[in-house]
Every structure is written in structure tokens, then in C-alpha cells.
PDB file of C-alpha atoms and ligand atoms in Angstrom:
ATOM      1  CA  MET U   1     -21.994  26.312 -35.289  1.00 68.00           C
ATOM      2  CA  SER U   2     -18.837  27.272 -33.452  1.00 89.00           C
ATOM      3  CA  TYR U   3     -16.696  26.455 -30.460  1.00 98.00           C
ATOM      4  CA  THR U   4     -17.886  27.666 -27.067  1.00 98.00           C
ATOM      5  CA  LEU U   5     -15.551  28.136 -24.138  1.00 98.00           C
ATOM      6  CA  HIS U   6     -17.005  28.328 -20.659  1.00 98.00           C
ATOM      7  CA  THR U   7     -14.582  30.283 -18.533  1.00 98.00           C
ATOM      8  CA  PRO U   8     -14.581  33.147 -16.081  1.00 97.00           C
ATOM      9  CA  ALA U   9     -13.153  36.355 -17.581  1.00 96.00           C
ATOM     10  CA  GLY U  10      -9.387  36.673 -17.196  1.00 97.00           C
ATOM     11  CA  ASN U  11      -8.868  33.011 -16.250  1.00 98.00           C
ATOM     12  CA  PHE U  12      -5.197  32.286 -16.987  1.00 98.00           C
ATOM     13  CA  ARG U  13      -6.048  28.683 -17.908  1.00 98.00           C
ATOM     14  CA  ALA U  14      -8.170  29.997 -20.765  1.00 98.00           C
ATOM     15  CA  PHE U  15      -5.306  32.145 -22.120  1.00 98.00           C
ATOM     16  CA  LYS U  16      -3.469  29.213 -23.760  1.00 98.00           C
ATOM     17  CA  ILE U  17      -6.666  28.040 -25.467  1.00 99.00           C
ATOM     18  CA  LEU U  18      -7.591  31.461 -26.775  1.00 98.00           C
ATOM     19  CA  ILE U  19      -4.049  32.321 -27.920  1.00 99.00           C
ATOM     20  CA  ALA U  20      -3.807  28.990 -29.799  1.00 98.00           C
ATOM     21  CA  ALA U  21      -7.174  29.817 -31.366  1.00 98.00           C
ATOM     22  CA  GLU U  22      -5.803  33.207 -32.492  1.00 98.00           C
ATOM     23  CA  TYR U  23      -2.829  31.554 -34.225  1.00 98.00           C
ATOM     24  CA  ASN U  24      -5.113  29.010 -35.864  1.00 98.00           C
ATOM     25  CA  SER U  25      -7.849  31.547 -36.729  1.00 97.00           C
ATOM     26  CA  ILE U  26     -10.504  29.533 -34.948  1.00 97.00           C
ATOM     27  CA  PRO U  27     -13.402  31.621 -33.636  1.00 97.00           C
ATOM     28  CA  ILE U  28     -14.441  30.767 -30.089  1.00 98.00           C
ATOM     29  CA  ASP U  29     -17.546  32.111 -28.376  1.00 97.00           C
ATOM     30  CA  ILE U  30     -17.254  32.955 -24.700  1.00 98.00           C
ATOM     31  CA  PRO U  31     -20.688  33.319 -23.115  1.00 97.00           C
ATOM     32  CA  GLU U  32     -21.146  35.119 -19.823  1.00 98.00           C
ATOM     33  CA  PHE U  33     -19.747  32.742 -17.228  1.00 98.00           C
ATOM     34  CA  ASP U  34     -22.265  30.534 -15.463  1.00 97.00           C
ATOM     35  CA  ALA U  35     -20.597  28.235 -12.920  1.00 96.00           C
ATOM     36  CA  SER U  36     -23.581  25.889 -12.896  1.00 96.00           C
ATOM     37  CA  LYS U  37     -23.153  25.309 -16.643  1.00 95.00           C
ATOM     38  CA  THR U  38     -19.509  24.299 -16.090  1.00 96.00           C
ATOM     39  CA  THR U  39     -20.530  21.991 -13.271  1.00 96.00           C
ATOM     40  CA  SER U  40     -23.142  20.319 -15.422  1.00 96.00           C
ATOM     41  CA  LEU U  41     -20.819  19.934 -18.430  1.00 97.00           C
ATOM     42  CA  SER U  42     -17.512  18.852 -16.905  1.00 96.00           C
ATOM     43  CA  PRO U  43     -16.995  15.789 -14.707  1.00 96.00           C
ATOM     44  CA  THR U  44     -14.479  17.818 -12.705  1.00 97.00           C
ATOM     45  CA  GLY U  45     -16.840  20.772 -12.400  1.00 96.00           C
ATOM     46  CA  LYS U  46     -13.932  23.068 -13.181  1.00 97.00           C
ATOM     47  CA  ALA U  47     -13.430  25.726 -15.810  1.00 97.00           C
ATOM     48  CA  PRO U  48     -12.484  26.062 -18.585  1.00 98.00           C
ATOM     49  CA  VAL U  49     -14.703  23.684 -20.564  1.00 98.00           C
ATOM     50  CA  LEU U  50     -15.001  23.596 -24.347  1.00 98.00           C
ATOM     51  CA  GLU U  51     -18.056  22.624 -26.353  1.00 98.00           C
ATOM     52  CA  THR U  52     -17.282  21.715 -29.963  1.00 97.00           C
ATOM     53  CA  PRO U  53     -19.599  22.373 -32.906  1.00 96.00           C
ATOM     54  CA  SER U  54     -20.407  18.644 -33.015  1.00 95.00           C
ATOM     55  CA  GLY U  55     -21.447  18.681 -29.366  1.00 94.00           C
ATOM     56  CA  GLU U  56     -18.383  17.097 -27.742  1.00 96.00           C
ATOM     57  CA  VAL U  57     -17.299  18.446 -24.391  1.00 98.00           C
ATOM     58  CA  LEU U  58     -13.633  18.767 -23.444  1.00 98.00           C
ATOM     59  CA  PHE U  59     -12.218  19.615 -20.030  1.00 98.00           C
ATOM     60  CA  GLU U  60      -8.632  20.151 -18.741  1.00 98.00           C
ATOM     61  CA  SER U  61      -7.285  23.384 -20.138  1.00 98.00           C
ATOM     62  CA  THR U  62      -4.042  22.054 -21.639  1.00 98.00           C
ATOM     63  CA  SER U  63      -5.879  19.240 -23.406  1.00 98.00           C
ATOM     64  CA  ILE U  64      -8.305  21.781 -24.827  1.00 98.00           C
ATOM     65  CA  ALA U  65      -5.358  23.930 -25.969  1.00 98.00           C
ATOM     66  CA  ARG U  66      -3.742  20.871 -27.630  1.00 98.00           C
ATOM     67  CA  PHE U  67      -7.014  20.121 -29.383  1.00 98.00           C
ATOM     68  CA  ILE U  68      -7.278  23.677 -30.745  1.00 98.00           C
ATOM     69  CA  ALA U  69      -3.594  23.594 -31.792  1.00 98.00           C
ATOM     70  CA  ARG U  70      -4.069  20.276 -33.617  1.00 98.00           C
ATOM     71  CA  LEU U  71      -7.039  21.499 -35.631  1.00 97.00           C
ATOM     72  CA  ARG U  72      -4.495  22.916 -38.090  1.00 97.00           C
ATOM     73  CA  ARG U  73      -1.079  21.533 -38.976  1.00 94.00           C
ATOM     74  CA  ASP U  74      -0.021  24.312 -41.358  1.00 97.00           C
ATOM     75  CA  THR U  75       0.449  26.924 -38.613  1.00 98.00           C
ATOM     76  CA  GLY U  76       3.210  25.000 -36.851  1.00 98.00           C
ATOM     77  CA  LEU U  77       1.747  25.142 -33.336  1.00 98.00           C
ATOM     78  CA  THR U  78       2.446  21.438 -32.828  1.00 98.00           C
ATOM     79  CA  GLY U  79       5.988  21.682 -34.207  1.00 98.00           C
ATOM     80  CA  ASP U  80       7.452  20.878 -37.611  1.00 97.00           C
ATOM     81  CA  GLY U  81       5.317  17.763 -38.132  1.00 96.00           C
ATOM     82  CA  SER U  82       7.861  15.332 -36.685  1.00 97.00           C
ATOM     83  CA  ILE U  83       6.972  13.086 -33.761  1.00 98.00           C
ATOM     84  CA  ALA U  84      10.058  14.414 -31.943  1.00 98.00           C
ATOM     85  CA  GLN U  85       8.876  18.043 -32.080  1.00 98.00           C
ATOM     86  CA  GLU U  86       5.333  17.087 -31.159  1.00 97.00           C
ATOM     87  CA  ALA U  87       6.789  15.364 -28.089  1.00 98.00           C
ATOM     88  CA  ALA U  88       8.938  18.406 -27.309  1.00 98.00           C
ATOM     89  CA  VAL U  89       5.817  20.589 -27.416  1.00 98.00           C
ATOM     90  CA  ASP U  90       4.035  18.149 -25.076  1.00 98.00           C
ATOM     91  CA  GLN U  91       7.063  18.090 -22.786  1.00 98.00           C
ATOM     92  CA  TRP U  92       6.975  21.860 -22.208  1.00 98.00           C
ATOM     93  CA  CYS U  93       3.189  21.805 -21.791  1.00 98.00           C
ATOM     94  CA  ASP U  94       3.577  19.166 -19.069  1.00 98.00           C
ATOM     95  CA  PHE U  95       6.428  21.151 -17.533  1.00 98.00           C
ATOM     96  CA  ALA U  96       4.088  24.145 -17.298  1.00 98.00           C
ATOM     97  CA  THR U  97       1.389  22.080 -15.593  1.00 97.00           C
ATOM     98  CA  ASN U  98       3.680  20.314 -13.160  1.00 97.00           C
ATOM     99  CA  LYS U  99       6.462  22.779 -12.435  1.00 98.00           C
ATOM    100  CA  LEU U 100       5.088  26.253 -13.110  1.00 98.00           C
ATOM    101  CA  GLU U 101       1.337  26.467 -12.587  1.00 97.00           C
ATOM    102  CA  LEU U 102       1.303  25.034  -9.099  1.00 97.00           C
ATOM    103  CA  PRO U 103       3.923  27.267  -7.440  1.00 98.00           C
ATOM    104  CA  ALA U 104       2.774  30.247  -9.484  1.00 98.00           C
ATOM    105  CA  CYS U 105      -0.813  29.855  -8.251  1.00 98.00           C
ATOM    106  CA  VAL U 106       0.231  29.331  -4.647  1.00 98.00           C
ATOM    107  CA  TRP U 107       2.176  32.606  -4.877  1.00 98.00           C
ATOM    108  CA  TRP U 108      -0.300  34.890  -6.638  1.00 98.00           C
ATOM    109  CA  TYR U 109      -3.711  33.418  -5.670  1.00 97.00           C
ATOM    110  CA  PRO U 110      -3.571  34.987  -2.163  1.00 97.00           C
ATOM    111  CA  VAL U 111      -2.789  38.334  -3.836  1.00 97.00           C
ATOM    112  CA  ALA U 112      -5.928  37.984  -5.949  1.00 96.00           C
ATOM    113  CA  GLY U 113      -7.925  36.914  -2.900  1.00 95.00           C
ATOM    114  CA  TYR U 114      -8.519  33.376  -4.223  1.00 95.00           C
ATOM    115  CA  MET U 115      -6.990  31.740  -1.152  1.00 95.00           C
ATOM    116  CA  PRO U 116      -5.650  32.805   2.238  1.00 96.00           C
ATOM    117  CA  PHE U 117      -1.991  33.737   2.652  1.00 96.00           C
ATOM    118  CA  GLN U 118       0.245  31.219   4.425  1.00 96.00           C
ATOM    119  CA  GLN U 119       3.881  32.055   5.080  1.00 96.00           C
ATOM    120  CA  LEU U 120       5.236  28.512   4.573  1.00 97.00           C
ATOM    121  CA  ALA U 121       3.338  28.049   1.318  1.00 98.00           C
ATOM    122  CA  TYR U 122       4.552  31.463   0.139  1.00 97.00           C
ATOM    123  CA  ASN U 123       8.194  30.577   0.842  1.00 98.00           C
ATOM    124  CA  LYS U 124       7.913  27.180  -0.837  1.00 98.00           C
ATOM    125  CA  SER U 125       6.105  28.534  -3.897  1.00 98.00           C
ATOM    126  CA  LYS U 126       8.849  31.104  -4.498  1.00 98.00           C
ATOM    127  CA  GLU U 127      11.527  28.464  -4.141  1.00 98.00           C
ATOM    128  CA  ASP U 128       9.730  26.056  -6.512  1.00 98.00           C
ATOM    129  CA  LEU U 129       9.054  28.741  -9.098  1.00 98.00           C
ATOM    130  CA  ARG U 130      12.696  29.824  -8.895  1.00 98.00           C
ATOM    131  CA  ASN U 131      13.802  26.237  -9.585  1.00 98.00           C
ATOM    132  CA  ALA U 132      11.424  25.903 -12.530  1.00 98.00           C
ATOM    133  CA  LEU U 133      12.561  29.208 -14.045  1.00 98.00           C
ATOM    134  CA  LYS U 134      16.162  28.076 -13.657  1.00 98.00           C
ATOM    135  CA  ILE U 135      15.404  25.071 -15.874  1.00 98.00           C
ATOM    136  CA  LEU U 136      13.581  27.207 -18.424  1.00 98.00           C
ATOM    137  CA  ASN U 137      16.358  29.788 -18.445  1.00 98.00           C
ATOM    138  CA  ALA U 138      19.044  27.154 -19.010  1.00 98.00           C
ATOM    139  CA  HIS U 139      17.115  25.759 -21.977  1.00 98.00           C
ATOM    140  CA  LEU U 140      16.564  29.173 -23.557  1.00 98.00           C
ATOM    141  CA  LYS U 141      20.148  30.266 -22.865  1.00 97.00           C
ATOM    142  CA  GLU U 142      21.433  27.335 -24.911  1.00 97.00           C
ATOM    143  CA  GLY U 143      20.037  29.266 -27.862  1.00 94.00           C
ATOM    144  CA  LYS U 144      19.336  26.218 -29.998  1.00 95.00           C
ATOM    145  CA  SER U 145      16.167  27.869 -31.267  1.00 97.00           C
ATOM    146  CA  GLU U 146      14.456  31.231 -31.032  1.00 97.00           C
ATOM    147  CA  PHE U 147      11.438  29.831 -29.189  1.00 98.00           C
ATOM    148  CA  LEU U 148      11.110  26.805 -26.900  1.00 98.00           C
ATOM    149  CA  VAL U 149      10.920  24.119 -29.574  1.00 98.00           C
ATOM    150  CA  ASN U 150      11.924  25.746 -32.850  1.00 98.00           C
ATOM    151  CA  ASP U 151      12.185  29.167 -34.480  1.00 98.00           C
ATOM    152  CA  GLN U 152       8.503  29.964 -34.340  1.00 98.00           C
ATOM    153  CA  VAL U 153       5.864  30.096 -31.626  1.00 98.00           C
ATOM    154  CA  THR U 154       4.459  26.659 -30.829  1.00 98.00           C
ATOM    155  CA  LEU U 155       1.906  25.561 -28.283  1.00 98.00           C
ATOM    156  CA  ALA U 156       4.843  25.057 -25.896  1.00 98.00           C
ATOM    157  CA  ASP U 157       5.519  28.807 -25.834  1.00 99.00           C
ATOM    158  CA  ILE U 158       1.816  29.574 -25.528  1.00 99.00           C
ATOM    159  CA  VAL U 159       1.247  27.237 -22.573  1.00 99.00           C
ATOM    160  CA  VAL U 160       4.411  28.138 -20.674  1.00 99.00           C
ATOM    161  CA  ALA U 161       4.060  31.899 -21.221  1.00 98.00           C
ATOM    162  CA  SER U 162       0.363  31.796 -20.257  1.00 98.00           C
ATOM    163  CA  ALA U 163       1.292  30.289 -16.887  1.00 98.00           C
ATOM    164  CA  LEU U 164       3.676  33.200 -16.293  1.00 98.00           C
ATOM    165  CA  VAL U 165       1.410  36.118 -17.198  1.00 98.00           C
ATOM    166  CA  TYR U 166      -0.013  36.821 -13.737  1.00 98.00           C
ATOM    167  CA  PRO U 167       3.166  35.935 -11.804  1.00 98.00           C
ATOM    168  CA  PHE U 168       5.196  38.286 -14.038  1.00 98.00           C
ATOM    169  CA  LYS U 169       2.587  41.043 -13.745  1.00 98.00           C
ATOM    170  CA  LEU U 170       1.875  40.780 -10.034  1.00 98.00           C
ATOM    171  CA  VAL U 171       4.577  39.192  -7.917  1.00 98.00           C
ATOM    172  CA  CYS U 172       7.878  38.418  -9.680  1.00 98.00           C
ATOM    173  CA  ASP U 173       9.716  41.685  -9.133  1.00 98.00           C
ATOM    174  CA  PRO U 174      12.928  42.710 -10.968  1.00 98.00           C
ATOM    175  CA  LYS U 175      15.099  41.221  -8.197  1.00 98.00           C
ATOM    176  CA  PHE U 176      13.362  37.835  -8.520  1.00 98.00           C
ATOM    177  CA  VAL U 177      13.546  37.635 -12.337  1.00 98.00           C
ATOM    178  CA  LYS U 178      17.083  39.067 -12.580  1.00 98.00           C
ATOM    179  CA  LYS U 179      18.600  35.581 -12.563  1.00 98.00           C
ATOM    180  CA  PHE U 180      16.445  34.529 -15.538  1.00 98.00           C
ATOM    181  CA  PRO U 181      17.234  37.036 -18.302  1.00 98.00           C
ATOM    182  CA  ALA U 182      16.676  34.514 -21.094  1.00 98.00           C
ATOM    183  CA  VAL U 183      13.191  33.733 -19.743  1.00 98.00           C
ATOM    184  CA  VAL U 184      12.290  37.411 -19.482  1.00 98.00           C
ATOM    185  CA  ALA U 185      13.510  38.153 -23.021  1.00 98.00           C
ATOM    186  CA  TRP U 186      11.630  35.151 -24.435  1.00 98.00           C
ATOM    187  CA  PHE U 187       8.464  35.998 -22.464  1.00 98.00           C
ATOM    188  CA  LYS U 188       8.491  39.591 -23.730  1.00 98.00           C
ATOM    189  CA  LYS U 189       8.965  38.365 -27.303  1.00 98.00           C
ATOM    190  CA  CYS U 190       5.932  36.083 -26.952  1.00 98.00           C
ATOM    191  CA  ALA U 191       3.849  38.807 -25.311  1.00 98.00           C
ATOM    192  CA  GLU U 192       4.662  41.147 -28.208  1.00 98.00           C
ATOM    193  CA  GLU U 193       3.055  38.781 -30.741  1.00 98.00           C
ATOM    194  CA  ASP U 194      -0.333  40.071 -31.976  1.00 98.00           C
ATOM    195  CA  GLU U 195      -1.979  36.732 -31.164  1.00 98.00           C
ATOM    196  CA  PHE U 196      -0.894  37.004 -27.525  1.00 98.00           C
ATOM    197  CA  LYS U 197      -1.863  40.670 -27.292  1.00 98.00           C
ATOM    198  CA  ALA U 198      -5.343  39.883 -28.616  1.00 98.00           C
ATOM    199  CA  VAL U 199      -5.922  37.732 -25.528  1.00 98.00           C
ATOM    200  CA  ILE U 200      -3.730  39.081 -22.723  1.00 98.00           C
ATOM    201  CA  GLY U 201      -3.373  42.728 -23.783  1.00 98.00           C
ATOM    202  CA  GLU U 202      -0.177  44.634 -22.962  1.00 98.00           C
ATOM    203  CA  VAL U 203       1.788  42.939 -20.203  1.00 98.00           C
ATOM    204  CA  VAL U 204       3.449  45.381 -17.832  1.00 98.00           C
ATOM    205  CA  MET U 205       6.126  43.525 -15.902  1.00 98.00           C
ATOM    206  CA  CYS U 206       5.919  43.682 -12.106  1.00 98.00           C
ATOM    207  CA  LYS U 207       8.019  46.506 -10.665  1.00 98.00           C
ATOM    208  CA  LYS U 208       7.196  45.847  -7.000  1.00 98.00           C
ATOM    209  CA  GLU U 209       5.837  42.597  -5.635  1.00 98.00           C
ATOM    210  CA  ILE U 210       2.194  42.887  -4.594  1.00 97.00           C
ATOM    211  CA  LYS U 211       1.892  41.234  -1.198  1.00 96.00           C
ATOM    212  CA  ALA U 212      -1.226  39.485   0.017  1.00 93.00           C
ATOM    213  CA  PRO U 213      -2.609  40.743   3.308  1.00 81.00           C
ATOM    214  CA  ALA U 214      -1.314  38.557   6.147  1.00 76.00           C
ATOM    215  CA  PRO U 215      -4.154  36.737   7.987  1.00 75.00           C
TER     216      PRO U 215
HETATM  217  N1  GSH Z   1      -6.352  21.148 -14.245  1.00 83.80           N
HETATM  218  C1  GSH Z   1      -7.539  21.928 -14.523  1.00 83.80           C
HETATM  219  C2  GSH Z   1      -7.769  22.898 -13.390  1.00 83.80           C
HETATM  220  C3  GSH Z   1      -9.065  23.659 -13.540  1.00 83.80           C
HETATM  221  C4  GSH Z   1      -9.311  24.611 -12.394  1.00 83.80           C
HETATM  222  O1  GSH Z   1      -8.818  24.437 -11.258  1.00 83.80           O
HETATM  223  N2  GSH Z   1     -10.125  25.620 -12.667  1.00 83.80           N
HETATM  224  C5  GSH Z   1     -10.486  26.593 -11.668  1.00 83.80           C
HETATM  225  C6  GSH Z   1     -10.502  27.976 -12.276  1.00 83.80           C
HETATM  226  S1  GSH Z   1      -8.871  28.478 -12.790  1.00 83.80           S
HETATM  227  C7  GSH Z   1     -11.891  26.314 -11.165  1.00 83.80           C
HETATM  228  O2  GSH Z   1     -12.759  25.919 -11.923  1.00 83.80           O
HETATM  229  N3  GSH Z   1     -12.126  26.549  -9.884  1.00 83.80           N
HETATM  230  C8  GSH Z   1     -13.439  26.443  -9.316  1.00 83.80           C
HETATM  231  C9  GSH Z   1     -13.547  25.268  -8.399  1.00 83.80           C
HETATM  232  O3  GSH Z   1     -12.529  24.634  -8.054  1.00 83.80           O
HETATM  233  O4  GSH Z   1     -14.690  24.989  -8.003  1.00 83.80           O
HETATM  234  C10 GSH Z   1      -7.377  22.629 -15.866  1.00 83.80           C
HETATM  235  O5  GSH Z   1      -6.239  22.940 -16.245  1.00 83.80           O
HETATM  236  O6  GSH Z   1      -8.381  22.851 -16.540  1.00 83.80           O
END
């Protein structure tokens, strides 16, 4: 009996779940993706979906990642055990969902062929991602802790960094990230962790923005 994650290969929303599972040493099976299985399991019909050994079904990727993180308290993924740090972890997870994932997807999805390119959406996504990275950079620059919440990797780092993997690989060129040196340094430190590498491999930072074909 083990956990089963239904997800297409390379889905960035699965990264946070699988990286948290690496830190917590929780084996997760990933069967060959069958969209009809996801549709039948999840009320939203969207991937990823987790089946637990006791037969529960969980949807919404960040909630699944929180669940996996909370299965162990000794690894520190949810913070130092205080309510304040648990809230700080949640805060950055919500920041990733609301401020990073949306503009990031609008920027790189057309590059991957997931949606058509639209100039206005492209401009707005870059502006919104820039604003979000400004906030992240200011927090990291303060230097209060080595990672987002404390001096070790927590779920906050996993969720935020996972949202940046494809943008940093595909579209955020050196000119774009130049204003966010603290973010880049922190991201590289996360990506160097064995638990990240086991899921996302070696991340080569974007040298030249890949542009989606104009319609
Ligand atoms: N908020 C959801 C979003 C899930 C989502 O949009 N999943 C995409 C794949 S990354 C999907 O299933 N798309 C297929 C569809 O919309 O039919 C989550 O974080 O799990």
C-alpha cells in the first residue's frame, strides 16, 4: 500500500509534491498518466491527484504538498513547530499560487504550446512576475534567514521554487532576473539540494528567452 500520484510527466504542479516526498522519504508511485482516471477521481478533473494508502483522494497540488509535508514533523518542512512558522510557510505557498504561478504560466505556456500567444497577456505576465519577484527579492535580501522561513528548506521554498523552475529555464533571461539577485542565489541553492535534483534534475538557467510563435 503506497501513495499514488496521477500526473502527466514533467508537470510543474507535481514538483512540489514529489520534492516534499523526497525530504520526508515517502515513496510515491506515479502510474502512466491517464487523463480519464484524473477526471473520474477529482471533482475538478485536473491533475495532479493523490490517492492515499487508505483510499482517500486529494486534489489541488499545494494542498497535496502540504499533506505530504505534514506527514512528518521531524524533517522541518512545516517550520520549527510553532504556529507562527507554520503560518509563514502557508503564506509563501499562497504567495506562489496567487502571485507567481499565474503570471509564470501565462508567460511560458505559449512557449510550451499549451496556449496561444497573445501580446497583451505576454506583457502583463512579465510585469506581474517582475512585481512578484521584487517582493521575494526584498524578503530574501533582508537576510533574516538562509531560506524563506528559517535556516533550512521548508515547504515554502519547495512550493515557491517549483513555480519558478520552468520560467527560469525557459523565459526569464539574464536581463530579466538581473534585478533579483537574492532570488536567483536562493533558487540555485534550492535547486542544488539532492531532494530537488531527484525530481527536477539539473536546472540550467535561461540564457536567451524562448519566444512563442506569434499567431
Ligand atoms: N489549482 C490546481 C490546478 C490544476 C491544473 O490546472 N492542472 C492542469 C495541469 S498543470 C490540468 O489538469 N489541466 C487539464 C485541464 O484543465 O483539463 C492545482 O494546483 O492542482
